[in-house]
Amino acid sequence: VCEWRAPETLKQILDLEMRDTGESHQKLLQLCQDVIQYSVKTSHPRFFNQLYAGIDYYSLVARFITEALNPSVYTYEVSPVFLLVEEAVIKKMIEFIGWEEGDGIFNPGGSVSNMYAMNLARYKFCPEIKEKGLSGLPRLVLFTSEECHYSMKKAAAFLGIGTENVYFIKTDERGKMIPEELEKQVQRARKEGSAPFLVCATAGTTVLGAFDPLDKIADICEKHGLWLHVDASWGGSALISRKHCRLLHGIHRADSVAWNPHKMLLAGIQCCALLVKDNSGLLKKCYSAQAAYLFQQDKFYDVSYDTGDKSIQCSRRPDAFKFWLMWKALGTTGLEERVNRALALARYLVEEIKKREGFQLLLEPEYANVCFWYIPPSLRQMEDGPEFWQKLHQVS
């Protein structure tokens, strides 16, 4: 997987210094070989560290093409093919969520998608913030689970909402948000004089792979007039599986969804979409700056294809193309088989863990996340207690 070297040693091997004169092709070739040799091989069968692994060759070919073309996706005249591809992919993803219509944009990561959703929900709640800023606004509060992705706190800090205004809702023993606790916290915020505006649910938490009860959470959001965002960066791909889509029951009631095909579906980093139920141009209203040199309204084609004003970026990679080419090659059936196989392998691992001495399953998995302890021989006869767990944590 990786030929590990300490940072100072690796600096010497790679010869990182940039000089006034160029170096020979022979030296550059050696540098390239060193980069490969000492990098982590994320497509290696034993790479288990993150929620992405493996490589899809159709996606890789798509990346070769886009790197060679070096496009930027913001206007149709500059990127005609890739804008149409992105539109087609977003439309198909919206269908799997269960919306009749919607909008969306591909972003550089699920963290950015969550930030987009948070800002969009705030804009929907108080549109004047775009021109007037935060001054004069009430204390805005959002809610998310204890097991949410850490990008929620980062987004709140980045957007000026503040991390103290993120209310973390208790979860059950499986890591799912408890709806009754959400209701309590919403009422608490109202009594404090705060202005709740957003609930961020999670479909596939990072550690336990838990799916929040979306239907019950949606009921609370409707009751209190709150925007419901679902971070399905990890779990969204289960929507493609007829066998496992039940995990996201109720997701059609969300106002926005983050979904990362670069994870379960192997589309290659980065490939991340924010999907929005609203089809009235809310994304564009929120993010547009109407740059005159790019977004003229008197062009010789339908300017609705100019999607750059839906994004905070100007230059933007054609990440949807990787997913599109892979989808064209495998079909929906092939993508469904990929999801089903991943979850079947997780189940196989669970059964193997149960058979083996020294392995302790933490809980029965709901998704592809298998959480277990390896207990070394020296600890297997110890009684369960503080000393045992202290030593086990040191080992792990």
C-alpha positions as CSV (number, residue, x, y, z in Angstrom):
1,V,0.0,0.0,0.0
2,C,2.8,2.4,1.0
3,E,6.5,2.4,1.5
4,W,6.6,4.5,4.6
5,R,9.3,7.0,5.2
6,A,9.5,9.6,7.9
7,P,9.0,13.2,6.6
8,E,12.6,14.3,6.9
9,T,13.8,11.2,5.1
10,L,11.2,11.6,2.4
11,K,12.2,15.2,1.8
12,Q,15.8,14.0,1.1
13,I,14.7,11.2,-1.2
14,L,12.4,13.5,-3.3
15,D,14.8,16.4,-3.6
16,L,12.1,19.0,-3.3
17,E,14.2,22.0,-4.0
18,M,13.2,24.1,-7.1
19,R,16.2,25.6,-8.8
20,D,16.9,28.4,-11.3
21,T,17.7,25.9,-14.1
22,G,15.7,23.0,-15.3
23,E,16.7,19.4,-14.7
24,S,17.2,16.5,-17.2
25,H,14.4,14.3,-18.4
26,Q,16.2,11.3,-16.8
27,K,16.2,13.1,-13.4
28,L,12.5,14.0,-13.9
29,L,11.6,10.4,-14.8
30,Q,13.3,9.2,-11.6
31,L,11.4,11.8,-9.6
32,C,8.1,10.6,-11.1
33,Q,9.1,7.0,-10.1
34,D,9.9,8.1,-6.6
35,V,6.5,9.9,-6.3
36,I,4.7,6.7,-7.3
37,Q,6.9,4.5,-5.1
38,Y,6.4,6.5,-1.9
39,S,2.7,7.5,-2.4
40,V,-0.2,5.7,-0.9
41,K,-1.8,3.3,-3.5
42,T,-5.5,3.9,-2.9
43,S,-6.5,1.2,-5.4
44,H,-4.5,-1.4,-3.5
45,P,-6.7,-4.3,-2.2
46,R,-5.4,-3.6,1.3
47,F,-6.2,0.1,1.4
48,F,-9.0,0.4,4.0
49,N,-8.2,3.7,5.6
50,Q,-10.8,6.0,3.9
51,L,-14.3,5.9,2.4
52,Y,-12.8,5.8,-1.1
53,A,-10.7,3.1,-2.7
54,G,-10.2,1.2,-5.9
55,I,-10.2,2.6,-9.4
56,D,-12.7,2.6,-12.2
57,Y,-10.9,2.5,-15.6
58,Y,-13.7,4.4,-17.5
59,S,-13.5,7.1,-14.9
60,L,-9.7,7.1,-15.3
61,V,-10.0,7.5,-19.1
62,A,-12.4,10.4,-18.5
63,R,-9.8,12.1,-16.3
64,F,-7.1,11.6,-19.0
65,I,-9.5,13.4,-21.4
66,T,-10.3,16.3,-19.2
67,E,-6.7,16.8,-18.1
68,A,-5.7,17.0,-21.7
69,L,-8.5,19.4,-22.7
70,N,-8.1,21.5,-19.5
71,P,-11.7,22.9,-19.5
72,S,-13.5,25.1,-17.1
73,V,-17.2,24.7,-16.6
74,Y,-19.0,28.0,-16.3
75,T,-20.4,29.1,-19.7
76,Y,-21.7,27.0,-22.6
77,E,-19.4,28.8,-25.1
78,V,-16.3,27.7,-23.1
79,S,-17.5,24.2,-22.1
80,P,-20.4,23.1,-24.2
81,V,-20.0,19.3,-23.9
82,F,-19.2,19.2,-20.2
83,L,-22.1,21.5,-19.3
84,L,-24.6,19.3,-21.1
85,V,-23.0,16.2,-19.4
86,E,-23.3,17.8,-15.9
87,E,-26.9,18.7,-16.6
88,A,-27.7,15.1,-17.7
89,V,-26.0,13.6,-14.6
90,I,-27.7,15.9,-12.2
91,K,-31.1,15.2,-13.7
92,K,-30.5,11.4,-13.3
93,M,-29.3,11.8,-9.7
94,I,-32.4,13.9,-8.9
95,E,-34.6,11.1,-10.2
96,F,-33.0,8.6,-7.8
97,I,-33.7,11.0,-4.9
98,G,-37.3,10.9,-5.9
99,W,-37.9,14.6,-6.9
100,E,-39.9,15.4,-9.9
101,E,-37.6,18.4,-10.6
102,G,-34.7,20.2,-9.1
103,D,-31.3,21.8,-9.6
104,G,-27.7,21.1,-8.7
105,I,-24.0,21.7,-9.1
106,F,-20.8,19.6,-8.9
107,N,-18.4,20.8,-6.2
108,P,-14.9,20.1,-5.0
109,G,-15.9,17.8,-2.1
110,G,-18.7,16.9,0.1
111,S,-17.5,19.5,2.7
112,V,-18.1,22.2,0.1
113,S,-21.5,20.8,-0.8
114,N,-22.5,21.0,2.8
115,M,-21.3,24.6,3.0
116,Y,-23.3,25.4,-0.1
117,A,-26.4,23.9,1.4
118,M,-25.9,25.8,4.7
119,N,-25.5,29.1,2.9
120,L,-28.4,28.3,0.6
121,A,-30.7,27.5,3.5
122,R,-29.6,30.8,5.2
123,Y,-30.3,32.8,2.0
124,K,-33.8,31.2,1.7
125,F,-34.4,32.1,5.4
126,C,-33.2,35.7,5.0
127,P,-32.4,36.8,1.4
128,E,-31.3,40.2,2.4
129,I,-28.1,38.8,3.9
130,K,-26.6,38.7,0.4
131,E,-26.5,42.5,0.2
132,K,-26.6,43.6,3.8
133,G,-24.5,40.9,5.5
134,L,-24.9,39.6,9.0
135,S,-25.6,42.9,10.8
136,G,-29.1,43.2,12.2
137,L,-29.9,39.5,11.8
138,P,-31.1,37.4,14.8
139,R,-28.9,34.7,16.2
140,L,-29.2,31.9,13.6
141,V,-29.1,28.3,14.8
142,L,-28.8,25.0,13.0
143,F,-29.1,21.4,14.1
144,T,-27.1,18.3,13.3
145,S,-26.3,15.0,14.9
146,E,-23.4,14.2,17.2
147,E,-22.1,11.8,14.5
148,C,-22.2,14.3,11.7
149,H,-19.3,15.1,9.5
150,Y,-16.9,17.7,10.9
151,S,-17.5,19.9,7.9
152,M,-20.7,21.1,9.5
153,K,-18.7,22.9,12.2
154,K,-16.2,24.2,9.6
155,A,-19.0,25.5,7.4
156,A,-20.7,27.3,10.3
157,A,-17.4,29.0,11.2
158,F,-16.6,29.9,7.6
159,L,-20.0,31.4,7.0
160,G,-20.0,33.5,10.1
161,I,-22.8,31.5,11.8
162,G,-20.4,30.4,14.6
163,T,-19.7,27.0,16.0
164,E,-21.6,27.8,19.2
165,N,-24.7,28.1,17.1
166,V,-24.5,24.5,15.9
167,Y,-26.7,22.4,18.2
168,F,-25.5,18.8,18.2
169,I,-28.4,16.4,18.7
170,K,-27.9,13.2,20.7
171,T,-27.8,9.9,18.8
172,D,-28.8,6.4,19.7
173,E,-26.6,3.4,20.2
174,R,-26.3,2.9,16.4
175,G,-25.3,6.5,15.8
176,K,-28.7,7.7,14.5
177,M,-30.1,11.1,15.3
178,I,-32.9,10.9,17.9
179,P,-35.9,12.9,16.5
180,E,-37.3,13.5,20.0
181,E,-34.0,15.2,21.0
182,L,-34.2,17.3,17.8
183,E,-37.6,18.5,18.8
184,K,-36.4,19.5,22.2
185,Q,-33.5,21.4,20.9
186,V,-35.6,23.3,18.3
187,Q,-38.0,24.4,21.1
188,R,-35.0,25.3,23.3
189,A,-33.6,27.5,20.6
190,R,-36.9,29.3,20.1
191,K,-37.3,29.9,23.8
192,E,-33.8,31.4,23.8
193,G,-34.9,33.9,21.2
194,S,-32.7,32.3,18.5
195,A,-33.8,31.8,14.9
196,P,-33.6,28.1,13.8
197,F,-33.2,27.8,10.1
198,L,-31.6,24.4,9.2
199,V,-31.4,20.7,10.1
200,C,-28.5,18.7,8.7
201,A,-29.3,15.0,8.7
202,T,-26.7,12.3,7.7
203,A,-27.2,9.4,5.5
204,G,-24.2,7.2,6.1
205,T,-22.0,8.6,9.0
206,T,-18.3,8.4,8.6
207,V,-17.5,6.0,11.4
208,L,-20.6,3.8,12.1
209,G,-22.3,4.2,8.7
210,A,-25.5,5.2,10.4
211,F,-28.6,6.6,8.5
212,D,-30.6,9.2,10.4
213,P,-34.4,8.6,10.4
214,L,-35.2,11.0,7.6
215,D,-39.0,10.8,7.6
216,K,-39.3,11.7,11.3
217,I,-36.7,14.4,10.9
218,A,-38.6,15.8,7.9
219,D,-41.8,15.9,10.0
220,I,-40.1,18.2,12.5
221,C,-38.7,20.4,9.8
222,E,-42.1,20.8,8.2
223,K,-43.6,21.6,11.6
224,H,-41.1,24.3,12.3
225,G,-40.4,25.6,8.8
226,L,-36.8,24.5,8.7
227,W,-34.7,23.6,5.7
228,L,-33.7,19.9,5.6
229,H,-30.3,19.1,4.2
230,V,-29.1,15.5,4.0
231,D,-25.4,14.8,3.9
232,A,-25.5,11.6,1.8
233,S,-21.9,12.0,0.7
234,W,-21.2,8.4,1.8
235,G,-24.6,6.8,1.8
236,G,-26.2,8.4,-1.2
237,S,-25.0,5.7,-3.6
238,A,-27.3,3.2,-1.9
239,L,-30.2,5.0,-3.8
240,I,-29.0,3.2,-6.9
241,S,-29.6,-0.2,-5.3
242,R,-33.1,-1.5,-5.3
243,K,-32.1,-3.8,-2.4
244,H,-30.5,-1.1,-0.2
245,C,-32.3,2.2,-1.2
246,R,-34.6,1.7,1.8
247,L,-31.7,3.0,4.0
248,L,-32.6,6.5,2.7
249,H,-36.3,6.2,3.1
250,G,-37.8,9.7,3.2
251,I,-34.9,11.5,1.4
252,H,-37.3,12.8,-1.2
253,R,-38.6,15.2,1.5
254,A,-35.2,16.9,1.8
255,D,-34.6,20.4,0.5
256,S,-31.0,19.6,-0.5
257,V,-28.7,16.5,-0.7
258,A,-25.0,16.1,-0.9
259,W,-23.9,13.0,-2.8
260,N,-20.3,11.9,-3.6
261,P,-20.0,9.3,-6.4
262,H,-16.2,9.3,-5.8
263,K,-16.8,7.2,-2.7
264,M,-18.9,4.0,-3.1
265,L,-19.2,4.2,-6.9
266,L,-15.4,4.7,-7.5
267,A,-15.8,7.8,-9.8
268,G,-12.4,9.1,-8.6
269,I,-11.7,12.1,-6.4
270,Q,-13.3,14.6,-6.7
271,C,-16.8,13.9,-7.8
272,C,-19.4,15.5,-5.6
273,A,-22.8,17.0,-6.2
274,L,-25.1,19.2,-4.3
275,L,-28.7,18.6,-5.4
276,V,-31.5,21.0,-4.6
277,K,-35.3,20.4,-4.7
278,D,-36.0,24.0,-5.6
279,N,-36.2,24.6,-9.3
280,S,-36.9,28.4,-9.2
281,G,-33.3,29.4,-9.6
282,L,-32.5,29.6,-5.9
283,L,-28.9,28.5,-6.4
284,K,-28.3,31.2,-9.0
285,K,-30.1,33.9,-6.9
286,C,-27.9,33.0,-3.9
287,Y,-24.5,32.8,-5.6
288,S,-24.7,35.0,-8.7
289,A,-22.4,38.0,-9.2
290,Q,-23.5,38.6,-12.8
291,A,-20.0,39.3,-14.1
292,A,-20.6,41.2,-17.3
293,Y,-17.6,39.8,-19.1
294,L,-18.9,36.2,-18.7
295,F,-22.7,36.2,-18.3
296,Q,-24.1,38.5,-21.0
297,Q,-27.8,38.0,-21.6
298,D,-27.7,38.7,-25.4
299,K,-25.7,35.6,-26.4
300,F,-26.6,33.6,-29.5
301,Y,-27.7,30.6,-27.4
302,D,-30.0,29.9,-24.5
303,V,-28.0,31.4,-21.6
304,S,-29.7,29.2,-19.0
305,Y,-26.9,26.7,-19.9
306,D,-24.4,29.2,-18.4
307,T,-24.2,27.6,-14.9
308,G,-21.2,29.5,-13.5
309,D,-23.4,31.9,-11.5
310,K,-24.7,28.9,-9.5
311,S,-21.3,28.5,-8.0
312,I,-18.9,30.4,-5.8
313,Q,-16.2,29.3,-8.1
314,C,-15.3,30.7,-11.5
315,S,-12.9,28.0,-12.8
316,R,-14.6,24.7,-12.1
317,R,-13.5,21.2,-13.1
318,P,-15.8,18.9,-15.2
319,D,-16.1,16.3,-12.5
320,A,-19.5,15.0,-13.7
321,F,-17.8,13.7,-16.9
322,K,-16.0,10.9,-14.9
323,F,-19.3,9.8,-13.5
324,W,-21.1,10.1,-16.8
325,L,-18.6,8.0,-18.8
326,M,-18.6,5.3,-16.1
327,W,-22.4,5.3,-16.0
328,K,-22.5,5.0,-19.8
329,A,-20.1,2.0,-19.6
330,L,-21.7,0.1,-16.7
331,G,-25.3,1.2,-16.9
332,T,-27.4,1.6,-13.9
333,T,-27.4,-2.1,-13.4
334,G,-23.6,-2.2,-13.2
335,L,-23.6,0.6,-10.6
336,E,-26.2,-1.2,-8.6
337,E,-24.1,-4.4,-8.6
338,R,-21.2,-2.3,-7.4
339,V,-23.2,-1.1,-4.4
340,N,-24.6,-4.6,-3.7
341,R,-21.2,-6.2,-3.9
342,A,-19.7,-3.7,-1.4
343,L,-22.4,-4.4,1.1
344,A,-22.2,-8.1,0.6
345,L,-18.4,-8.0,1.2
346,A,-19.1,-6.1,4.4
347,R,-21.5,-8.8,5.5
348,Y,-18.9,-11.5,4.7
349,L,-16.3,-9.7,6.8
350,V,-18.7,-9.6,9.7
351,E,-19.2,-13.3,9.6
352,E,-15.5,-13.9,9.4
353,I,-14.9,-11.6,12.4
354,K,-17.4,-13.6,14.4
355,K,-15.5,-16.8,13.7
356,R,-12.1,-15.6,14.7
357,E,-10.6,-15.5,18.2
358,G,-9.4,-12.1,19.3
359,F,-11.9,-10.1,17.2
360,Q,-14.9,-8.3,18.7
361,L,-17.6,-6.8,16.6
362,L,-18.7,-3.4,17.8
363,L,-22.2,-3.7,16.3
364,E,-24.0,-5.2,13.3
365,P,-23.4,-2.9,10.4
366,E,-26.1,-1.1,8.6
367,Y,-24.0,-0.1,5.6
368,A,-20.4,-0.9,4.4
369,N,-18.8,0.3,7.7
370,V,-17.6,-2.7,9.8
371,C,-16.4,-1.6,13.2
372,F,-14.5,-4.1,15.4
373,W,-11.8,-4.4,18.0
374,Y,-8.7,-6.6,17.6
375,I,-7.8,-7.9,21.1
376,P,-4.2,-9.1,21.3
377,P,-3.4,-12.4,23.1
378,S,-2.0,-10.5,26.1
379,L,-5.4,-8.8,26.8
380,R,-7.8,-11.7,26.1
381,Q,-7.9,-13.0,29.7
382,M,-8.4,-9.5,31.2
383,E,-11.7,-8.6,32.7
384,D,-13.7,-5.9,31.0
385,G,-12.9,-2.6,32.9
386,P,-11.1,0.7,32.7
387,E,-7.6,-0.9,32.7
388,F,-8.6,-3.2,29.8
389,W,-9.9,-0.4,27.7
390,Q,-7.0,1.8,28.4
391,K,-4.6,-0.8,27.2
392,L,-6.7,-1.7,24.2
393,H,-6.8,1.9,23.1
394,Q,-3.0,2.0,23.3
395,V,-2.9,-1.0,21.0
396,S,-5.4,0.3,18.5
